[in-house]
Amino acid sequence: MILKDITQIRSFIAIYQTKSLTKAAKKMGMSKAAMAKRLSLLESEMGYSLFRRSTRQIVPTPEADRIFIEAQRLLDHVQEFEATFSKDDAMKGLIRVTCSITMAQDILARVLNDFQLKHPELTIELVATDSMLDMIENNIDLAIRINPGENTSFQGRKIGQHRMVMVASPEYLKKYKKIRQLEDLKGHRVLFINTHGEYQFKSNKMKIKAFTKPRDFLTNDPGVLTKLAVDGMGIAIRPLWNVIELVNHNKLELILKNEIINPVGDVWLLSSVGKRQTHRVRVLFDELVETLAPFFDN
């Protein structure tokens, strides 16, 4: 196969991402007929079909899935090559980052905003979701994941540990007898979401929901629990990264610091193209590693 020009790759990527000739043509600023001709020429040069087409949809073939990853890498190389001739262009373009909703709200939105203030010509899209998005399919540049599964197309760096801690406000703790051991928790109002109720205290092997007294407040919004703890309404079980700044500002205190709540996970910053990052993604990657590390146990 011989590529006539880089627009062949850009056209293929546009079709793959939009799953539509019409949308891809609009994205590339050409007619649908011209886009269809480009695809036909590309498939002719490849010697096989890249998409299964019907009157209603376009579906990538397995060959297209494989080629898409390499096409993205090639395009990133071209953009970085072009950027070397213009320093100003190196920090332009779109970067897509994903993480959990709570982490986006508590940490990452602020960090990304600060980064963008230093590089105003960048466009940063933060995809906040508790779903495990496919980084390739969703064109994600960077993702923060806890205990990510093995994937040879991803590379990254461990930022620290994700662990659960128990916190309460100084005002709350003044009202009650000092909590010196795990047994002392039994008489307290302990706040946690359903998922965390399945976690276990390492020292007694008991699930949180079985060891503590029945809850009188339920919510699926973890941020609400943090606020209740700050307001002195009980002891909250929260991720350390969620409360570390509140602890540092004396709005919350850690309880039984040495008590481990299992499971403990590793937090990773992943890149879908590994070491072949564009300059702008590489700069953000390094910035996030440095900025986020203090939020996690190392």
Short mmCIF file of C-alpha atoms in Angstrom, two decimals:
data_model
loop_
_atom_site.label_atom_id
_atom_site.label_comp_id
_atom_site.label_asym_id
_atom_site.label_seq_id
_atom_site.Cartn_x
_atom_site.Cartn_y
_atom_site.Cartn_z
CA MET A 1 0.00 0.00 0.00
CA ILE A 2 1.27 3.50 -0.91
CA LEU A 3 -0.34 6.53 0.71
CA LYS A 4 -0.85 9.34 -1.76
CA ASP A 5 -1.11 11.98 0.99
CA ILE A 6 -1.92 12.38 4.66
CA THR A 7 -5.52 13.34 3.88
CA GLN A 8 -6.17 9.66 3.17
CA ILE A 9 -5.39 8.91 6.81
CA ARG A 10 -7.39 11.90 8.04
CA SER A 11 -10.37 10.82 5.96
CA PHE A 12 -10.19 7.26 7.27
CA ILE A 13 -10.02 8.48 10.88
CA ALA A 14 -12.99 10.81 10.31
CA ILE A 15 -15.11 7.95 8.93
CA TYR A 16 -14.03 5.57 11.69
CA GLN A 17 -14.89 8.04 14.45
CA THR A 18 -18.21 9.29 13.04
CA LYS A 19 -19.39 5.98 11.50
CA SER A 20 -20.94 8.12 8.78
CA LEU A 21 -19.78 9.32 5.36
CA THR A 22 -21.98 12.40 5.66
CA LYS A 23 -20.59 13.41 9.07
CA ALA A 24 -17.03 12.57 8.04
CA ALA A 25 -17.36 14.67 4.89
CA LYS A 26 -18.67 17.61 6.91
CA LYS A 27 -15.80 17.25 9.36
CA MET A 28 -13.28 17.24 6.51
CA GLY A 29 -14.99 20.09 4.63
CA MET A 30 -15.84 18.14 1.49
CA SER A 31 -18.84 16.57 -0.20
CA LYS A 32 -20.18 13.13 0.69
CA ALA A 33 -19.38 11.96 -2.85
CA ALA A 34 -15.77 13.08 -2.53
CA MET A 35 -15.46 11.32 0.84
CA ALA A 36 -16.93 8.11 -0.60
CA LYS A 37 -14.42 8.30 -3.46
CA ARG A 38 -11.54 8.74 -0.99
CA LEU A 39 -12.68 5.68 0.94
CA SER A 40 -13.06 3.63 -2.23
CA LEU A 41 -9.53 4.55 -3.35
CA LEU A 42 -8.09 3.73 0.07
CA GLU A 43 -9.81 0.33 0.17
CA SER A 44 -8.60 -0.35 -3.37
CA GLU A 45 -5.02 0.34 -2.33
CA MET A 46 -5.40 -1.74 0.84
CA GLY A 47 -6.90 -4.64 -1.07
CA TYR A 48 -9.77 -5.24 1.35
CA SER A 49 -12.83 -3.53 2.80
CA LEU A 50 -12.43 -1.30 5.84
CA PHE A 51 -16.13 -0.81 6.55
CA ARG A 52 -19.33 -2.79 6.11
CA ARG A 53 -21.85 -0.42 4.58
CA SER A 54 -25.62 -0.47 4.47
CA THR A 55 -28.24 2.19 3.80
CA ARG A 56 -28.42 2.92 7.54
CA GLN A 57 -24.93 2.57 8.97
CA ILE A 58 -21.21 2.05 8.48
CA VAL A 59 -19.50 -0.54 10.68
CA PRO A 60 -15.69 -0.87 10.89
CA THR A 61 -14.19 -4.25 10.04
CA PRO A 62 -11.60 -5.85 12.37
CA GLU A 63 -8.96 -4.67 9.91
CA ALA A 64 -10.19 -1.09 10.35
CA ASP A 65 -10.01 -1.43 14.15
CA ARG A 66 -6.38 -2.47 13.86
CA ILE A 67 -5.47 0.21 11.35
CA PHE A 68 -7.19 2.95 13.36
CA ILE A 69 -4.68 2.65 16.23
CA GLU A 70 -1.73 2.96 13.85
CA ALA A 71 -3.45 5.73 11.88
CA GLN A 72 -3.88 7.76 15.07
CA ARG A 73 -0.23 7.30 15.91
CA LEU A 74 0.86 8.29 12.41
CA LEU A 75 -1.30 11.41 12.49
CA ASP A 76 0.08 12.35 15.90
CA HIS A 77 3.62 12.01 14.51
CA VAL A 78 2.73 14.23 11.55
CA GLN A 79 1.23 16.88 13.83
CA GLU A 80 4.26 16.82 16.09
CA PHE A 81 6.58 16.99 13.08
CA GLU A 82 4.67 20.03 11.85
CA ALA A 83 4.82 21.56 15.30
CA THR A 84 8.63 21.40 15.35
CA PHE A 85 8.67 24.10 12.67
CA SER A 86 6.47 26.38 14.76
CA LYS A 87 6.97 26.43 18.50
CA ASP A 88 3.66 28.27 18.91
CA ASP A 89 1.74 25.38 17.33
CA ALA A 90 3.17 22.74 19.65
CA MET A 91 0.65 23.58 22.38
CA LYS A 92 -2.41 23.94 20.16
CA GLY A 93 -5.16 21.41 19.52
CA LEU A 94 -7.47 19.14 21.48
CA ILE A 95 -6.63 16.90 24.42
CA ARG A 96 -9.30 14.53 25.74
CA VAL A 97 -8.97 13.29 29.33
CA THR A 98 -11.25 10.95 31.26
CA CYS A 99 -11.65 9.99 34.91
CA SER A 100 -14.41 9.23 37.42
CA ILE A 101 -17.10 11.83 38.07
CA THR A 102 -16.06 12.47 41.67
CA MET A 103 -12.38 12.78 40.79
CA ALA A 104 -13.25 15.18 37.98
CA GLN A 105 -15.26 17.37 40.31
CA ASP A 106 -12.85 17.28 43.26
CA ILE A 107 -9.46 17.41 41.58
CA LEU A 108 -9.03 17.15 37.85
CA ALA A 109 -11.26 19.98 36.61
CA ARG A 110 -9.26 22.46 38.67
CA VAL A 111 -5.90 20.99 37.62
CA LEU A 112 -6.83 21.03 33.93
CA ASN A 113 -8.13 24.58 34.17
CA ASP A 114 -4.82 25.73 35.67
CA PHE A 115 -2.95 23.95 32.88
CA GLN A 116 -5.09 25.56 30.22
CA LEU A 117 -4.49 29.03 31.67
CA LYS A 118 -0.80 28.46 30.95
CA HIS A 119 -1.59 27.22 27.42
CA PRO A 120 -4.65 29.24 26.30
CA GLU A 121 -4.68 27.92 22.73
CA LEU A 122 -5.30 24.37 23.88
CA THR A 123 -8.76 22.86 23.94
CA ILE A 124 -9.20 20.38 26.80
CA GLU A 125 -12.20 18.08 27.01
CA LEU A 126 -12.77 16.37 30.36
CA VAL A 127 -14.94 13.27 29.98
CA ALA A 128 -16.23 12.59 33.50
CA THR A 129 -17.79 9.15 33.77
CA ASP A 130 -17.80 6.16 36.10
CA SER A 131 -17.91 3.89 33.04
CA MET A 132 -14.67 2.35 31.79
CA LEU A 133 -14.50 4.01 28.38
CA ASP A 134 -12.51 2.36 25.60
CA MET A 135 -9.72 4.88 25.07
CA ILE A 136 -9.21 4.03 21.40
CA GLU A 137 -12.87 3.94 20.43
CA ASN A 138 -13.59 7.20 22.26
CA ASN A 139 -10.41 8.93 21.08
CA ILE A 140 -9.20 9.52 24.65
CA ASP A 141 -5.63 10.79 25.08
CA LEU A 142 -5.23 10.34 28.84
CA ALA A 143 -7.16 8.42 31.49
CA ILE A 144 -6.87 8.11 35.26
CA ARG A 145 -7.67 4.54 36.25
CA ILE A 146 -7.56 2.49 39.43
CA ASN A 147 -6.05 -0.97 38.92
CA PRO A 148 -6.22 -0.79 35.11
CA GLY A 149 -6.33 -4.07 33.23
CA GLU A 150 -3.38 -5.06 31.13
CA ASN A 151 -3.42 -3.65 27.61
CA THR A 152 -0.32 -3.55 25.45
CA SER A 153 -1.58 -0.50 23.53
CA PHE A 154 -1.61 1.57 26.73
CA GLN A 155 1.35 2.89 28.63
CA GLY A 156 1.37 4.99 31.73
CA ARG A 157 2.76 5.73 35.14
CA LYS A 158 1.62 4.85 38.62
CA ILE A 159 0.68 8.03 40.50
CA GLY A 160 0.10 6.46 43.90
CA GLN A 161 -2.30 4.34 45.91
CA HIS A 162 -6.06 4.58 46.14
CA ARG A 163 -7.15 3.78 49.68
CA MET A 164 -10.16 4.43 51.83
CA VAL A 165 -9.90 6.38 55.09
CA MET A 166 -12.22 7.38 57.92
CA VAL A 167 -12.73 11.08 58.60
CA ALA A 168 -14.82 13.33 60.82
CA SER A 169 -14.88 17.03 61.64
CA PRO A 170 -12.99 18.31 64.70
CA GLU A 171 -16.35 19.49 66.11
CA TYR A 172 -17.84 16.01 65.80
CA LEU A 173 -14.87 14.38 67.51
CA LYS A 174 -15.03 16.81 70.44
CA LYS A 175 -18.53 15.57 71.26
CA TYR A 176 -17.60 11.91 71.69
CA LYS A 177 -15.13 9.71 73.46
CA LYS A 178 -11.85 9.46 71.55
CA ILE A 179 -11.80 6.67 68.97
CA ARG A 180 -8.74 4.59 69.86
CA GLN A 181 -9.59 1.24 68.29
CA LEU A 182 -11.91 -0.21 65.69
CA GLU A 183 -14.43 -1.37 68.29
CA ASP A 184 -15.05 2.26 69.24
CA LEU A 185 -16.68 2.85 65.82
CA LYS A 186 -19.71 0.72 66.67
CA GLY A 187 -21.56 3.47 68.50
CA HIS A 188 -21.01 6.10 65.81
CA ARG A 189 -22.93 7.17 62.74
CA VAL A 190 -20.76 5.89 59.90
CA LEU A 191 -21.48 7.21 56.42
CA PHE A 192 -20.60 5.28 53.27
CA ILE A 193 -22.01 4.46 49.83
CA ASN A 194 -23.28 0.96 49.06
CA THR A 195 -20.16 -0.15 47.17
CA HIS A 196 -17.87 0.78 50.04
CA GLY A 197 -20.06 -1.16 52.46
CA GLU A 198 -18.62 -4.32 50.88
CA TYR A 199 -15.05 -3.29 51.74
CA GLN A 200 -13.35 -4.97 54.71
CA PHE A 201 -11.38 -3.76 57.69
CA LYS A 202 -8.06 -5.59 57.50
CA SER A 203 -7.69 -6.02 61.26
CA ASN A 204 -10.95 -7.92 61.85
CA LYS A 205 -11.78 -9.12 58.28
CA MET A 206 -15.34 -7.76 58.62
CA LYS A 207 -17.24 -5.85 55.96
CA ILE A 208 -17.92 -2.22 56.79
CA LYS A 209 -21.68 -2.69 56.49
CA ALA A 210 -21.64 -5.66 58.88
CA PHE A 211 -19.36 -4.13 61.49
CA THR A 212 -20.94 -0.68 61.81
CA LYS A 213 -24.49 -0.01 62.98
CA PRO A 214 -27.29 0.13 60.33
CA ARG A 215 -27.25 3.31 58.28
CA ASP A 216 -29.91 5.95 58.74
CA PHE A 217 -28.83 7.96 55.68
CA LEU A 218 -28.41 6.52 52.18
CA THR A 219 -27.17 8.24 49.03
CA ASN A 220 -25.51 7.36 45.75
CA ASP A 221 -23.70 10.73 45.70
CA PRO A 222 -20.33 10.32 47.46
CA GLY A 223 -19.78 14.07 47.56
CA VAL A 224 -22.77 14.41 49.87
CA LEU A 225 -21.08 12.15 52.42
CA THR A 226 -17.97 14.31 52.44
CA LYS A 227 -20.09 17.40 53.06
CA LEU A 228 -21.98 15.70 55.88
CA ALA A 229 -18.70 14.82 57.54
CA VAL A 230 -17.48 18.41 57.25
CA ASP A 231 -20.77 19.57 58.79
CA GLY A 232 -20.21 17.29 61.79
CA MET A 233 -22.95 14.79 60.93
CA GLY A 234 -20.91 11.62 61.36
CA ILE A 235 -17.83 9.66 60.34
CA ALA A 236 -17.41 9.26 56.59
CA ILE A 237 -15.51 6.54 54.77
CA ARG A 238 -14.00 8.23 51.75
CA PRO A 239 -11.03 7.88 49.38
CA LEU A 240 -7.98 9.72 50.71
CA TRP A 241 -7.70 11.83 47.56
CA ASN A 242 -11.26 13.05 48.12
CA VAL A 243 -10.57 14.45 51.60
CA ILE A 244 -6.83 15.14 51.81
CA GLU A 245 -7.18 18.89 51.20
CA LEU A 246 -9.93 19.12 53.83
CA VAL A 247 -7.64 17.31 56.27
CA ASN A 248 -4.76 19.65 55.44
CA HIS A 249 -7.04 22.64 56.12
CA ASN A 250 -8.24 21.15 59.43
CA LYS A 251 -11.84 20.79 58.28
CA LEU A 252 -11.63 17.03 58.73
CA GLU A 253 -9.47 14.71 60.81
CA LEU A 254 -8.27 11.22 59.97
CA ILE A 255 -9.50 8.52 62.34
CA LEU A 256 -7.52 5.33 63.06
CA LYS A 257 -4.90 6.28 60.47
CA ASN A 258 -3.23 2.87 60.58
CA GLU A 259 -6.43 0.90 60.00
CA ILE A 260 -6.32 -0.48 56.46
CA ILE A 261 -9.56 -0.87 54.52
CA ASN A 262 -9.35 -3.41 51.71
CA PRO A 263 -9.18 -3.37 48.78
CA VAL A 264 -6.33 -0.92 48.21
CA GLY A 265 -5.72 -0.02 44.58
CA ASP A 266 -3.02 1.54 42.41
CA VAL A 267 -3.84 4.77 40.60
CA TRP A 268 -2.42 5.07 37.09
CA LEU A 269 -2.30 7.79 34.49
CA LEU A 270 -2.63 6.04 31.13
CA SER A 271 -1.92 7.19 27.61
CA SER A 272 -3.53 5.43 24.67
CA VAL A 273 -0.44 5.95 22.52
CA GLY A 274 2.18 5.42 25.21
CA LYS A 275 5.57 6.91 24.43
CA ARG A 276 4.34 8.15 21.06
CA GLN A 277 2.46 11.05 22.59
CA THR A 278 2.20 14.37 20.83
CA HIS A 279 4.10 17.20 22.45
CA ARG A 280 0.97 18.73 24.02
CA VAL A 281 -0.19 15.39 25.47
CA ARG A 282 3.29 14.63 26.79
CA VAL A 283 3.47 18.02 28.52
CA LEU A 284 0.07 17.49 30.16
CA PHE A 285 0.99 13.91 31.10
CA ASP A 286 4.08 15.08 32.99
CA GLU A 287 2.15 17.91 34.63
CA LEU A 288 -0.59 15.58 35.86
CA VAL A 289 1.89 13.10 37.32
CA GLU A 290 3.52 15.86 39.34
CA THR A 291 0.33 17.68 40.34
CA LEU A 292 -1.79 14.67 41.27
CA ALA A 293 0.82 12.71 43.26
CA PRO A 294 0.21 14.64 46.54
CA PHE A 295 -3.43 13.52 46.55
CA PHE A 296 -2.49 9.84 46.80
CA ASP A 297 -0.46 7.63 49.12
CA ASN A 298 2.92 6.78 47.60
#
